[in-house]
XYZ file of C-alpha atoms in Angstrom:
376
model
C -7.919 -34.090 101.277
C -5.314 -31.770 99.924
C -5.223 -33.102 96.444
C -9.092 -32.957 96.176
C -9.248 -29.263 96.859
C -6.512 -28.690 94.531
C -8.713 -30.816 91.774
C -11.449 -28.647 92.887
C -9.743 -25.228 92.609
C -8.621 -26.417 88.944
C -11.946 -27.334 87.695
C -13.114 -23.892 88.890
C -10.745 -21.918 86.794
C -11.236 -23.995 83.936
C -15.168 -23.241 84.026
C -14.260 -19.626 84.815
C -12.037 -19.184 81.773
C -14.565 -20.992 79.753
C -17.105 -18.422 80.426
C -15.178 -15.789 79.833
C -14.411 -16.837 76.239
C -18.025 -17.464 75.483
C -18.947 -14.092 76.541
C -15.972 -12.402 74.344
C -17.282 -14.422 71.200
C -20.715 -13.072 72.188
C -19.583 -9.768 72.080
C -17.384 -10.405 68.870
C -20.492 -11.389 66.896
C -22.518 -8.781 68.230
C -20.220 -6.443 66.923
C -19.360 -7.470 63.403
C -23.095 -8.246 62.652
C -24.151 -4.310 63.718
C -21.740 -3.197 60.246
C -22.392 -4.222 56.900
C -19.285 -3.440 54.442
C -20.132 -3.026 50.662
C -17.241 -4.292 47.718
C -16.136 -0.998 46.500
C -16.123 -0.458 42.411
C -14.545 1.789 40.103
C -17.087 3.736 38.025
C -17.228 6.818 35.344
C -19.735 8.359 33.271
C -20.159 6.960 29.885
C -19.312 9.380 26.887
C -21.540 10.137 23.997
C -20.502 10.592 20.414
C -22.247 11.385 16.764
C -19.180 9.638 15.228
C -16.149 7.484 15.937
C -12.904 7.752 13.884
C -12.142 4.669 12.060
C -8.177 3.973 11.258
C -7.450 1.699 8.127
C -4.306 0.688 6.666
C -4.157 -0.166 2.721
C -1.499 -2.110 1.076
C 0.729 -1.271 -2.168
C 4.193 -1.297 -3.813
C 6.489 1.716 -4.838
C 7.562 1.886 -8.233
C 9.697 4.772 -10.119
C 7.778 6.701 -12.323
C 10.132 5.000 -15.131
C 10.523 1.250 -14.666
C 11.093 -0.499 -18.215
C 12.593 -3.422 -19.691
C 14.845 -2.386 -22.435
C 15.771 -4.324 -25.370
C 16.863 -3.982 -29.141
C 14.374 -3.420 -31.554
C 15.719 -6.331 -33.872
C 16.506 -9.865 -33.400
C 20.437 -10.791 -33.521
C 23.347 -12.071 -31.320
C 24.121 -10.107 -28.485
C 27.768 -9.232 -28.894
C 28.806 -6.628 -26.159
C 27.534 -5.992 -22.355
C 28.656 -2.682 -21.127
C 26.538 -2.806 -17.435
C 25.466 -5.078 -15.281
C 22.838 -5.217 -12.426
C 23.083 -2.375 -9.634
C 25.328 -0.194 -12.462
C 23.955 3.415 -12.771
C 23.556 4.771 -15.965
C 22.789 8.129 -17.838
C 20.704 8.904 -21.000
C 22.452 7.918 -24.406
C 25.069 5.763 -22.397
C 25.549 2.636 -24.566
C 24.516 -0.707 -21.986
C 25.168 -3.131 -25.005
C 25.934 -4.252 -28.588
C 24.517 -6.997 -31.098
C 26.773 -8.104 -33.827
C 26.160 -6.298 -37.050
C 28.445 -8.100 -39.581
C 25.812 -9.184 -42.006
C 24.573 -5.781 -41.631
C 27.905 -4.040 -42.454
C 27.952 -6.627 -45.767
C 24.884 -5.741 -46.745
C 25.523 -2.002 -46.692
C 28.671 -2.471 -48.807
C 26.558 -4.156 -50.991
C 23.948 -1.448 -51.313
C 26.836 0.922 -51.743
C 28.168 -0.739 -54.632
C 24.773 -0.975 -56.540
C 24.190 2.440 -55.500
C 27.325 3.658 -57.347
C 26.324 0.921 -60.713
C 23.235 2.807 -60.511
C 24.592 6.206 -60.819
C 27.022 5.719 -63.196
C 24.239 3.840 -65.618
C 21.970 6.900 -65.057
C 24.799 9.210 -66.063
C 25.055 7.734 -69.491
C 21.168 7.522 -69.731
C 21.247 10.900 -69.292
C 23.785 12.015 -71.480
C 21.970 9.656 -74.430
C 19.021 11.817 -73.441
C 20.448 14.638 -74.195
C 22.141 13.547 -77.590
C 19.002 11.725 -78.485
C 16.839 15.378 -78.032
C 19.412 17.242 -79.868
C 18.974 14.566 -82.849
C 15.289 14.820 -82.484
C 15.098 18.349 -83.357
C 16.925 17.581 -86.744
C 14.389 14.691 -87.150
C 17.577 11.928 -87.078
C 15.456 9.836 -84.330
C 11.964 8.655 -83.837
C 9.443 9.150 -81.449
C 10.052 5.615 -80.011
C 13.419 6.042 -79.580
C 13.130 9.089 -77.448
C 10.515 7.606 -75.309
C 12.667 4.485 -74.657
C 15.712 6.808 -73.561
C 13.516 8.541 -71.445
C 12.113 5.388 -69.606
C 15.426 4.212 -69.444
C 16.538 7.679 -67.457
C 13.226 7.527 -65.194
C 14.009 3.491 -64.214
C 17.084 4.274 -63.165
C 16.130 7.175 -61.288
C 13.657 5.098 -59.327
C 16.512 1.993 -58.730
C 18.485 4.788 -57.270
C 15.800 5.986 -54.634
C 15.294 2.281 -53.861
C 18.631 1.782 -53.315
C 19.102 4.793 -51.072
C 16.090 3.924 -49.070
C 17.243 0.427 -48.612
C 20.746 1.784 -47.437
C 19.203 3.999 -44.829
C 17.240 1.441 -43.363
C 20.602 -0.868 -43.285
C 22.240 1.902 -41.783
C 19.214 2.283 -39.112
C 19.661 -1.385 -38.394
C 23.434 -0.766 -37.609
C 22.620 1.974 -35.306
C 19.960 0.042 -33.575
C 22.129 -2.379 -32.877
C 23.792 -0.485 -30.042
C 21.453 -0.074 -26.933
C 21.344 3.106 -25.244
C 19.617 4.629 -21.781
C 16.563 6.062 -22.582
C 16.765 7.994 -19.104
C 18.950 8.389 -16.226
C 18.462 5.254 -13.575
C 19.662 2.187 -12.505
C 20.236 -1.460 -13.671
C 17.885 -3.146 -11.558
C 18.527 -6.660 -13.715
C 20.370 -8.159 -16.578
C 18.209 -10.929 -18.520
C 20.651 -12.054 -21.746
C 24.484 -13.144 -21.580
C 27.166 -12.115 -24.449
C 26.609 -14.664 -27.617
C 23.029 -15.606 -26.952
C 20.865 -15.173 -30.349
C 17.869 -12.659 -28.643
C 14.717 -12.445 -30.275
C 12.611 -8.933 -31.482
C 11.914 -6.834 -28.254
C 13.163 -9.416 -25.700
C 14.662 -6.854 -22.800
C 18.159 -7.053 -21.935
C 17.882 -5.487 -18.961
C 15.322 -3.885 -16.584
C 16.052 -0.016 -15.891
C 14.699 1.691 -12.786
C 14.351 5.313 -13.795
C 15.797 8.040 -10.982
C 12.464 10.364 -11.288
C 10.483 10.413 -8.193
C 9.334 7.321 -6.469
C 5.568 6.957 -6.225
C 3.521 4.645 -4.583
C 1.139 2.432 -5.877
C -2.077 1.568 -3.444
C -5.634 -0.073 -3.769
C -8.348 1.547 -1.823
C -12.390 0.371 -1.956
C -14.362 2.800 -3.923
C -16.124 4.717 -0.904
C -12.623 5.594 0.452
C -11.463 6.801 -3.397
C -14.658 8.689 -4.011
C -13.759 10.999 -0.897
C -10.200 11.616 -1.798
C -8.921 14.431 -4.576
C -5.901 14.607 -6.814
C -3.008 16.400 -4.881
C -4.420 15.956 -1.470
C -1.820 15.361 1.126
C -1.678 11.473 2.709
C 0.620 9.916 5.152
C 2.275 6.761 3.373
C 4.320 4.338 5.873
C 7.369 2.818 4.065
C 9.456 0.611 6.560
C 10.062 2.682 9.628
C 9.784 6.180 7.540
C 6.094 8.128 7.657
C 6.136 9.966 4.667
C 3.782 13.209 3.345
C 2.680 12.184 -0.071
C 0.169 14.176 -2.655
C -2.357 12.105 -4.604
C -0.990 12.359 -8.636
C -3.916 10.374 -9.875
C -6.903 8.471 -9.238
C -7.460 5.723 -11.549
C -10.913 5.365 -13.206
C -11.731 2.110 -13.098
C -12.416 -0.779 -10.488
C -9.490 -3.530 -10.510
C -11.434 -6.632 -11.603
C -9.306 -9.181 -9.099
C -9.244 -6.804 -5.735
C -12.046 -4.838 -6.466
C -10.066 -1.659 -5.665
C -9.366 1.730 -7.287
C -5.778 2.658 -7.671
C -4.093 5.574 -5.934
C -0.854 7.010 -7.759
C 1.078 8.909 -4.981
C 3.956 11.165 -5.219
C 6.701 10.935 -2.779
C 9.331 13.584 -1.433
C 11.864 13.849 -3.812
C 14.641 12.790 -0.244
C 12.384 9.771 0.121
C 15.064 6.942 0.291
C 12.927 4.127 -0.794
C 13.770 1.332 -3.093
C 11.475 -0.156 -6.239
C 9.115 -2.917 -4.975
C 9.087 -1.757 -1.376
C 5.796 -2.427 0.653
C 3.848 1.082 1.358
C 1.222 1.242 3.383
C -1.490 4.209 3.047
C -3.112 5.104 6.753
C -6.197 6.506 6.092
C -8.577 8.017 8.892
C -12.446 8.833 7.923
C -15.351 9.694 10.738
C -18.142 6.844 10.499
C -21.336 8.848 11.503
C -23.313 6.389 13.818
C -24.375 7.524 17.283
C -22.918 5.409 20.245
C -20.817 5.688 23.444
C -17.142 5.266 24.085
C -16.577 2.796 27.046
C -12.997 1.471 28.283
C -12.452 -2.481 26.884
C -12.083 -3.388 30.636
C -15.948 -2.569 31.265
C -17.193 -5.057 28.725
C -17.858 -8.606 29.451
C -19.417 -11.642 27.384
C -23.131 -11.363 26.669
C -25.079 -13.842 24.571
C -26.334 -14.220 20.696
C -23.410 -12.104 20.005
C -23.528 -9.479 22.256
C -21.791 -7.988 25.041
C -22.576 -6.667 28.287
C -21.940 -3.612 30.678
C -22.560 -3.002 34.467
C -24.853 -0.043 35.045
C -25.456 1.364 38.553
C -28.839 1.218 39.768
C -30.126 3.436 42.786
C -32.453 1.265 44.992
C -35.755 2.404 46.611
C -34.371 1.590 50.095
C -31.093 3.336 49.711
C -32.304 6.703 49.009
C -29.789 9.109 50.659
C -26.923 6.537 50.575
C -23.975 5.628 48.540
C -24.758 2.436 47.940
C -25.718 1.081 44.382
C -27.320 -2.350 42.696
C -25.557 -3.688 39.759
C -27.906 -4.303 36.082
C -26.575 -5.908 33.494
C -27.178 -3.765 29.945
C -27.133 -5.456 26.458
C -25.038 -3.732 23.920
C -23.464 -4.219 20.805
C -19.683 -3.109 19.831
C -19.164 -0.785 16.497
C -15.163 -0.605 16.697
C -12.483 -0.713 18.958
C -8.919 0.629 19.331
C -6.368 -0.429 21.543
C -8.075 0.731 24.703
C -11.655 1.538 24.107
C -14.618 0.312 22.481
C -17.572 2.368 20.570
C -20.720 0.631 21.536
C -24.641 1.609 21.075
C -27.342 -0.502 22.716
C -29.723 -0.333 26.028
C -27.917 2.562 27.677
C -28.044 6.403 27.933
C -25.782 9.257 28.432
C -26.483 9.789 31.961
C -25.646 6.080 33.149
C -22.883 5.103 35.263
C -20.767 2.272 34.641
C -18.237 -0.001 36.026
C -15.171 0.207 34.383
C -13.034 -2.770 35.684
C -13.142 -5.790 37.714
C -16.319 -7.226 36.483
C -15.346 -10.748 36.855
C -15.494 -10.509 40.594
C -19.318 -8.859 40.404
C -22.848 -10.361 40.214
C -25.618 -8.767 39.032
C -28.113 -7.535 41.606
C -25.140 -6.880 44.308
C -25.085 -3.841 46.290
C -21.672 -2.032 45.742
C -20.075 1.482 46.549
C -18.812 3.234 43.784
C -15.652 4.936 43.381
C -15.582 7.963 40.444
C -12.744 7.680 37.976
C -12.007 9.639 34.931
C -12.445 7.666 31.671
C -9.851 8.659 28.983
C -10.996 10.631 25.927
C -11.553 8.180 22.601
C -8.679 8.145 20.216
């Protein structure tokens, strides 16, 4: 009997506990159903502009004002080399020589012929003097006098010819010594001692110590906006140098379709011949658009992009809740953080700047204002 009473009491307690739990759950459901929460989103006003700054980099090379392949003006066997690649030279310094044995022999032959001609000419002139004296006494004929004069004239011409040949031979001997035409550094040696080199074949490549210059090709439209002596920014390796435009080419390169700029670099610029140079050029492109963060863009259709814009609903008047609208836009230009766009937007629109992957069109959200960084 006591066992039945205990079991009845246990059932009563379980039932009472169940009723209390159900009542408690009902209260909680009722409490949550009375409050509606909306997702919070970061928003900002868009920035309108009439242009965007376009930064472009153009590539070229560093070349000395004097970079020359120097060689002899005549052919011959290379007899001596006094410098090699990497050596610095000064104007007039001897760099290399040719074998001049044949020229020396030719010079001796011409000198001997010239002495013989001078001796013959002295004899002919003495004979002419005697002939003229005898002609006054009518002891010689007119023909003998003419022959003597002709002999003197021929020997004088022969002497002049030999002098010219001797001068040419001496000039060849002089030009058999290669000298530096300007101060600079030997960048490359092309021949070795004992080689027979052809006429005009370069023996060395000489780079002048004069001011280094950058040669950079740019599009025609960019070249038309530049002027001589205009200062531009040139980057070489880790250096940023302020250069001046020394010249703008008057023709378009047939291969690259660019106009070449010749830019003078500072005298203290530590650059090497052949280094890559970059011209960093900024220009303002006149197009009306808006700056937005890149995080405010999402993929659209048919090559367009989308942004999410807040729209105040009629039934939300006076509240801080907005619905999301999708707008199609076109990207005109981007930098590292922002995009310049145009499309179905206006300057008074408020856009969502981040977290677009968590949102859907028509969703009601609560905006939180953020400050958008100014465009670079």
